[in-house]
């Protein structure tokens, strides 16, 4: 510990990724802000596939030239059944989601921060002087600890938030998926327009919890793809081996070709995704959790970028009001966020979908669900978009009289899955 007087800030933000950087862009320029991240540089690694919806693109556009970081718009979803032979595509007239270049996006968000914000990387937040109402924050840089003083502390430090751990009154995420992804140079060959398609693999027994994904993109001007699986955290030890098998299976079936050494992807990462829904206590005295730290992530779709950007934007407003002497301002964050296309309702629905998905254990159950959805393929993506962004429910896509026989079979399999061994 050095003997120099700790530098003083109005707001300290822990985490320089989607949520922390968005907040730093939106806080008033009159406030002195510090944002810290343990990584060597902001965007050195980004633990996200980086798919954003049209509405998330609009949220970015209000403060950031997001289109410079979009590699390819996506109009089509391909759903692949557990046997890999059956698949369908569903298309919309205009892009539904967008693949971004995550590293350039986060790097540029950091490089364009306003002058009132100081960014310190290779700097980890470790503890506070008072776990109820912190004033002095301890940071660790190159093995040396030092303190800074702050009026307000924000945890934008991801699902396993250290800020949430050290502040007594804050809730902590408890339910997670472990997502593991590799980025390879190469091409995808399935379906009519692979570069505009996101591929979702439903293979229950292989990867319980979520399934697998394949998202074509471009890296340094060359065709590439992102491929990943998500597992329950207890099975995270298997992810390397499973992704290897998944990759070679897709190669054997001619679905992908890889131009680099398959054992040397351009980029690899794994991280926890909070899937328990929005946390109850996201603020306590002069502290607040945003982004994944606050549980602002779709429990079923595992999409958290929108929640990060929206919570980053809206928290700027409530923090400013709090610092101006409105003690209850932080309570307004969730209602304010809900004004962005009913985001809080979306998160609630996602928790229900997660509940059903977690009941499914066997490939035959996923296959049966696939059969129901396949017969709605013409409207599936339109409905899916609606359910993602509006208040319509995806459930109404499948709960129809004509599907009763298939749904009865599905329900029976679901019931039998209760007796199947987990994992
Ligand atoms: C495999 C995978 C794929 C995903 N794909 C998508 C997708 O396609 N679309 C989508 O919308 N969402 C996706 N998500 C979720 C999305 O990435 C997250 O919701 C989003 O990154 C959350 O942003 P954040 O800023 O809250 O936290 P994070 O992006 O997790 O960033 C937290 C930051 O805090 C820093 N940090 C942590 N602890 C400390 C500490 N003690 N001191 C200093 N710094 C610290 C970390 O270094 C990190 O930079 C995916 C997640 C995973 C894991």
XYZ file of C-alpha atoms and ligand atoms in Angstrom:
476
model
C 0.000 0.000 0.000
C 1.413 3.428 -0.943
C 1.330 6.370 1.493
C 0.095 8.892 -1.089
C -3.382 10.396 -0.714
C -5.945 8.255 -2.604
C -7.198 9.937 -5.784
C -10.856 10.852 -5.525
C -13.629 10.099 -8.090
C -17.377 10.670 -8.260
C -18.015 7.234 -9.765
C -15.843 4.103 -9.966
C -16.999 1.481 -12.496
C -15.580 -2.040 -12.271
C -15.581 -3.710 -15.705
C -14.819 -2.126 -19.092
C -17.052 -4.187 -21.342
C -20.518 -3.599 -22.832
C -22.266 -2.352 -19.691
C -19.446 -0.445 -17.948
C -18.313 1.338 -21.117
C -21.892 2.291 -22.050
C -22.360 3.799 -18.595
C -19.049 5.684 -18.856
C -20.210 7.183 -22.178
C -23.451 8.416 -20.617
C -22.486 9.854 -17.228
C -22.483 13.680 -17.190
C -19.162 15.192 -18.282
C -19.082 17.130 -15.024
C -18.489 13.910 -13.056
C -15.000 12.504 -12.534
C -15.214 8.842 -13.467
C -12.791 5.923 -13.157
C -13.378 2.657 -15.034
C -11.114 -0.314 -14.292
C -10.700 -3.697 -15.918
C -8.498 -6.645 -15.048
C -7.734 -7.303 -18.740
C -4.517 -5.937 -20.292
C -6.557 -3.725 -22.667
C -10.284 -3.176 -23.081
C -11.494 -5.631 -25.703
C -8.281 -7.714 -25.529
C -10.733 -10.589 -25.179
C -14.520 -10.365 -25.248
C -16.454 -13.331 -23.896
C -19.411 -13.082 -26.278
C -20.507 -14.256 -29.728
C -21.553 -10.663 -30.243
C -24.933 -11.116 -31.912
C -27.141 -8.084 -31.458
C -30.798 -7.564 -32.343
C -32.150 -4.684 -34.429
C -33.268 -2.939 -31.238
C -29.842 -3.313 -29.650
C -28.342 -1.809 -32.809
C -30.714 1.145 -32.382
C -29.667 1.502 -28.722
C -26.004 1.635 -29.749
C -26.673 4.053 -32.607
C -27.736 6.797 -30.209
C -24.133 7.153 -29.007
C -21.841 4.923 -31.073
C -21.253 4.100 -34.782
C -22.209 0.449 -34.307
C -22.510 -0.247 -38.052
C -18.702 0.079 -38.360
C -18.448 -3.058 -36.199
C -21.114 -5.205 -37.860
C -19.541 -7.933 -39.974
C -22.737 -9.430 -41.392
C -26.483 -8.897 -41.002
C -28.538 -12.040 -40.338
C -31.947 -12.666 -41.910
C -32.195 -16.413 -41.378
C -32.163 -18.987 -38.613
C -31.432 -22.657 -39.273
C -32.556 -25.120 -36.629
C -30.830 -28.503 -36.738
C -32.415 -31.570 -35.119
C -30.424 -33.900 -32.813
C -29.859 -36.372 -35.705
C -28.131 -33.590 -37.777
C -30.014 -34.851 -40.888
C -33.151 -32.831 -40.301
C -33.032 -29.085 -40.373
C -35.144 -26.172 -41.484
C -34.560 -22.511 -42.183
C -36.812 -19.592 -41.422
C -36.211 -16.194 -43.028
C -37.282 -12.592 -42.531
C -37.291 -9.910 -45.237
C -34.934 -7.596 -43.353
C -32.123 -8.474 -40.919
C -33.226 -9.929 -37.640
C -29.899 -9.857 -35.840
C -26.363 -8.724 -36.619
C -23.004 -10.387 -36.068
C -20.510 -7.897 -34.665
C -16.727 -7.854 -34.467
C -16.712 -7.942 -30.670
C -13.072 -7.019 -30.103
C -13.136 -3.952 -32.380
C -16.489 -2.929 -30.873
C -15.276 -2.974 -27.260
C -11.870 -1.492 -28.160
C -13.554 1.434 -29.934
C -16.066 1.950 -27.115
C -13.042 2.311 -24.820
C -10.989 4.450 -27.219
C -13.800 6.996 -27.624
C -14.549 7.547 -23.932
C -15.131 11.186 -22.983
C -12.383 13.156 -21.251
C -13.992 13.035 -17.803
C -13.430 9.247 -17.773
C -10.107 7.621 -16.818
C -9.702 4.019 -17.979
C -7.228 1.813 -16.122
C -6.641 -1.684 -17.505
C -4.598 -4.530 -15.954
C -6.286 -3.256 -12.809
C -8.436 -5.531 -10.671
C -10.942 -4.433 -8.084
C -10.324 -6.443 -4.907
C -12.113 -4.982 -1.865
C -13.766 -2.042 -0.149
C -13.238 -0.334 3.204
C -16.901 -0.681 4.203
C -19.109 -3.517 2.891
C -22.246 -1.493 3.556
C -21.327 1.940 2.229
C -17.913 1.912 0.514
C -15.782 5.034 0.316
C -12.320 3.618 -0.371
C -11.860 1.009 -3.104
C -8.794 -1.216 -3.253
C -7.340 -1.919 -6.701
C -4.542 -4.231 -7.756
C -2.177 -3.254 -10.571
C 0.977 -5.246 -11.434
C 1.033 -6.899 -8.022
C 0.645 -3.603 -6.138
C -2.448 -2.623 -4.188
C -3.608 0.973 -3.947
C -6.767 2.799 -2.975
C -9.048 5.320 -4.641
C -11.853 7.255 -3.040
C -15.342 7.315 -4.562
C -18.861 8.561 -3.945
C -20.401 5.734 -5.975
C -19.359 2.199 -6.951
C -20.751 0.291 -9.965
C -20.331 -3.436 -10.569
C -20.256 -3.909 -14.358
C -17.968 -6.854 -13.799
C -19.952 -9.747 -15.286
C -21.996 -12.658 -13.943
C -19.537 -13.572 -11.180
C -19.376 -9.987 -9.958
C -16.748 -9.276 -7.317
C -18.620 -6.094 -6.405
C -21.731 -8.188 -5.651
C -19.581 -10.509 -3.532
C -18.073 -7.803 -1.348
C -21.134 -5.581 -0.797
C -23.424 -7.188 1.769
C -26.766 -5.853 0.556
C -26.414 -6.869 -3.112
C -27.858 -10.062 -4.659
C -25.570 -12.494 -6.473
C -26.205 -14.576 -9.605
C -26.586 -18.228 -8.656
C -27.638 -20.005 -11.875
C -25.273 -20.121 -14.803
C -24.529 -21.787 -18.103
C -20.935 -22.185 -19.156
C -20.526 -20.999 -22.756
C -17.466 -22.067 -24.730
C -16.649 -20.725 -28.201
C -13.951 -20.937 -30.856
C -13.447 -18.690 -33.869
C -12.055 -20.336 -37.007
C -11.232 -19.194 -40.496
C -13.424 -21.140 -42.901
C -16.864 -21.412 -44.419
C -20.305 -22.808 -43.675
C -22.157 -24.665 -46.439
C -25.614 -25.439 -45.038
C -28.759 -23.713 -46.310
C -29.467 -21.087 -48.971
C -27.467 -18.075 -47.618
C -24.949 -19.186 -44.956
C -23.416 -15.699 -44.481
C -26.866 -14.443 -43.422
C -27.723 -17.427 -41.246
C -27.386 -18.234 -37.567
C -27.372 -22.001 -36.910
C -28.837 -23.439 -33.747
C -28.194 -27.103 -32.964
C -30.580 -28.883 -30.638
C -28.716 -31.852 -29.293
C -30.043 -32.544 -25.861
C -27.885 -35.321 -24.539
C -24.722 -33.910 -26.094
C -25.049 -30.495 -24.529
C -27.823 -30.141 -22.019
C -28.596 -26.619 -21.035
C -28.513 -24.759 -24.310
C -27.249 -26.617 -27.372
C -24.759 -25.491 -29.975
C -24.409 -22.557 -32.337
C -22.585 -21.670 -35.496
C -22.399 -18.088 -36.702
C -20.617 -17.235 -39.969
C -18.661 -13.976 -39.859
C -15.621 -12.256 -41.415
C -12.238 -11.838 -39.733
C -9.592 -9.554 -41.224
C -11.548 -9.596 -44.473
C -11.601 -13.392 -44.674
C -14.593 -15.750 -44.208
C -14.729 -17.207 -40.717
C -17.223 -18.637 -38.255
C -17.897 -18.716 -34.549
C -18.824 -22.100 -33.121
C -19.833 -22.825 -29.560
C -21.689 -24.906 -27.035
C -23.112 -24.119 -23.638
C -23.196 -26.614 -20.788
C -24.375 -26.700 -17.247
C -21.488 -25.420 -15.058
C -20.972 -28.830 -13.414
C -20.117 -30.237 -16.875
C -17.740 -27.465 -17.897
C -14.773 -29.855 -17.782
C -16.189 -31.580 -20.886
C -16.475 -28.522 -23.119
C -13.100 -28.790 -24.873
C -13.648 -32.402 -25.844
C -17.302 -31.852 -26.845
C -16.515 -28.860 -29.038
C -13.742 -30.845 -30.718
C -16.225 -33.626 -31.486
C -18.868 -31.136 -32.648
C -16.354 -29.454 -34.970
C -15.123 -32.678 -36.542
C -18.676 -33.968 -36.963
C -19.642 -30.817 -38.879
C -16.478 -31.168 -40.994
C -17.256 -34.824 -41.793
C -20.778 -33.903 -42.827
C -19.500 -31.128 -45.090
C -21.365 -28.465 -43.112
C -18.141 -26.515 -42.503
C -14.658 -26.280 -44.000
C -11.829 -24.930 -41.849
C -8.909 -23.132 -43.468
C -6.715 -22.826 -40.355
C -5.407 -25.761 -38.301
C -8.596 -26.995 -36.522
C -6.542 -27.377 -33.340
C -5.441 -23.742 -33.524
C -8.528 -21.532 -33.654
C -7.980 -17.806 -34.101
C -9.692 -17.127 -30.823
C -11.056 -19.245 -27.917
C -12.991 -18.280 -24.836
C -15.297 -19.651 -22.168
C -17.368 -17.804 -19.630
C -20.338 -18.066 -17.307
C -23.700 -16.771 -18.494
C -26.191 -15.820 -15.749
C -29.543 -17.534 -16.422
C -31.426 -16.995 -13.170
C -33.150 -13.793 -14.286
C -32.810 -10.212 -13.095
C -31.482 -9.967 -9.528
C -33.699 -8.632 -6.747
C -31.243 -6.322 -4.995
C -29.216 -4.607 -7.708
C -28.517 -1.536 -5.587
C -27.498 -0.934 -1.996
C -26.659 2.519 -0.619
C -24.032 3.966 -2.989
C -23.517 0.779 -5.038
C -25.222 -0.627 -8.159
C -24.952 -3.700 -10.390
C -25.501 -3.443 -14.161
C -25.196 -5.774 -17.164
C -24.587 -9.455 -16.375
C -23.693 -8.520 -12.780
C -27.342 -7.464 -12.296
C -28.676 -10.573 -14.094
C -29.786 -8.517 -17.129
C -29.400 -11.452 -19.491
C -31.998 -13.642 -21.232
C -32.268 -16.802 -19.120
C -33.143 -18.921 -22.175
C -31.484 -17.181 -25.132
C -28.406 -16.158 -23.075
C -28.449 -12.755 -24.759
C -27.054 -10.063 -22.505
C -25.677 -7.311 -24.734
C -28.969 -5.464 -24.967
C -29.432 -5.560 -21.183
C -25.860 -4.323 -20.765
C -26.346 -1.369 -23.085
C -29.779 -0.445 -21.708
C -28.712 -0.789 -18.051
C -25.544 1.206 -18.858
C -27.568 4.026 -20.381
C -30.334 4.163 -17.813
C -28.045 3.788 -14.815
C -26.227 6.988 -15.865
C -29.450 8.840 -15.238
C -30.320 7.264 -11.863
C -26.734 7.526 -10.537
C -26.659 11.234 -11.425
C -29.950 11.772 -9.603
C -28.700 9.781 -6.602
C -25.540 11.887 -6.430
C -27.645 15.049 -6.629
C -29.435 14.021 -3.439
C -32.367 11.797 -4.562
C -31.884 8.764 -2.268
C -34.548 6.614 -4.010
C -33.428 7.312 -7.578
C -31.759 3.881 -7.957
C -35.133 2.171 -7.536
C -36.152 3.684 -10.874
C -33.608 1.698 -12.875
C -35.734 -1.391 -13.621
C -38.890 0.599 -14.551
C -36.763 2.853 -16.769
C -35.214 -0.179 -18.457
C -38.651 -1.645 -19.055
C -39.456 1.345 -21.256
C -37.007 -0.142 -23.769
C -39.341 -2.582 -25.535
C -40.622 -4.106 -22.252
C -37.199 -5.491 -21.406
C -38.130 -6.594 -17.874
C -41.143 -8.523 -19.222
C -38.871 -10.145 -21.770
C -36.559 -11.324 -18.964
C -39.494 -12.776 -17.018
C -40.688 -14.760 -20.052
C -37.156 -15.987 -20.614
C -37.101 -17.473 -17.107
C -40.244 -19.471 -17.988
C -38.714 -20.749 -21.249
C -35.591 -21.714 -19.329
C -37.714 -23.704 -16.886
C -39.240 -25.768 -19.748
C -35.903 -26.180 -21.581
C -34.256 -27.468 -18.406
C -36.934 -30.159 -18.082
C -35.879 -31.575 -21.473
C -33.174 -34.205 -21.066
C -33.235 -36.663 -23.963
C -32.656 -36.272 -27.693
C -36.115 -37.692 -28.418
C -37.715 -34.846 -26.432
C -35.703 -32.252 -28.361
C -36.611 -34.051 -31.610
C -40.292 -33.912 -30.731
C -40.045 -30.191 -29.948
C -38.197 -29.761 -33.245
C -41.096 -31.441 -35.101
C -43.611 -29.013 -33.620
C -41.505 -25.952 -34.414
C -40.668 -27.261 -37.903
C -44.344 -27.313 -38.849
C -44.420 -23.612 -37.970
C -41.219 -22.803 -39.827
C -42.845 -20.256 -42.162
C -43.714 -18.027 -39.234
C -41.211 -19.243 -36.631
C -38.672 -16.463 -37.024
C -41.306 -13.715 -37.274
C -42.832 -15.043 -34.066
C -39.446 -15.536 -32.510
C -38.532 -11.915 -33.295
C -41.807 -10.824 -31.780
C -41.263 -12.843 -28.677
C -37.738 -11.504 -28.330
C -38.664 -7.883 -28.697
C -42.387 -7.448 -28.155
C -44.834 -8.820 -25.645
C -46.156 -11.685 -27.795
C -45.235 -15.136 -26.601
C -43.265 -17.753 -28.540
C -45.475 -20.324 -26.787
C -48.453 -19.270 -28.959
C -46.472 -20.291 -32.025
C -46.610 -23.909 -30.916
C -49.743 -24.188 -28.772
C -52.286 -24.736 -31.544
C -55.068 -27.276 -31.977
C -53.421 -28.865 -35.037
C -50.301 -29.636 -32.973
C -52.161 -31.477 -30.202
C -50.988 -35.012 -31.173
C -47.355 -33.872 -31.366
C -47.657 -31.891 -28.153
C -49.149 -34.861 -26.301
C -46.150 -36.973 -27.332
C -43.795 -34.139 -26.390
C -45.423 -33.812 -22.962
C -45.114 -37.554 -22.392
C -41.399 -37.460 -23.258
C -41.010 -34.450 -20.994
C -42.634 -36.378 -18.174
C -40.325 -39.383 -18.779
C -37.310 -37.026 -18.769
C -38.012 -36.370 -15.101
C -36.646 -39.854 -14.455
C -33.679 -39.494 -16.802
C -30.278 -39.001 -15.252
C -29.113 -35.403 -15.485
C -26.154 -34.520 -17.716
C -20.072 -17.834 -25.038
C -20.967 -16.644 -24.891
C -21.664 -16.180 -25.993
C -22.533 -15.078 -25.857
N -23.165 -14.602 -26.975
C -23.993 -13.535 -26.862
C -24.602 -12.990 -28.021
O -24.365 -13.436 -29.147
N -25.450 -11.938 -27.865
C -25.721 -11.394 -26.644
O -26.520 -10.452 -26.546
N -25.127 -11.882 -25.519
C -24.262 -12.928 -25.624
N -23.624 -13.402 -24.500
C -23.832 -12.695 -23.235
C -23.083 -11.364 -23.278
O -21.778 -11.572 -23.750
C -23.013 -10.764 -21.872
O -24.348 -10.586 -21.438
C -22.269 -9.438 -21.895
O -20.920 -9.621 -22.251
C -22.333 -8.799 -20.513
O -21.604 -7.598 -20.546
P -21.070 -6.955 -19.208
O -20.426 -5.679 -19.604
O -22.165 -6.879 -18.211
O -20.024 -8.000 -18.626
P -18.798 -8.735 -19.297
O -18.838 -8.636 -20.786
O -18.761 -10.081 -18.673
O -17.548 -7.889 -18.807
C -17.156 -7.828 -17.475
C -15.806 -7.141 -17.440
O -15.443 -6.979 -16.071
C -14.082 -7.290 -15.920
N -13.875 -7.724 -14.532
C -14.442 -8.773 -13.899
N -14.048 -8.824 -12.623
C -13.210 -7.782 -12.438
C -12.479 -7.284 -11.316
N -12.547 -7.879 -10.122
N -11.700 -6.195 -11.506
C -11.626 -5.569 -12.712
N -12.299 -5.994 -13.789
C -13.086 -7.080 -13.661
C -13.810 -8.392 -16.945
O -12.441 -8.432 -17.296
C -14.701 -7.954 -18.096
O -14.025 -7.171 -19.041
C -22.724 -14.475 -24.599
C -22.003 -14.933 -23.495
C -21.125 -16.003 -23.642
C -20.349 -16.464 -22.455
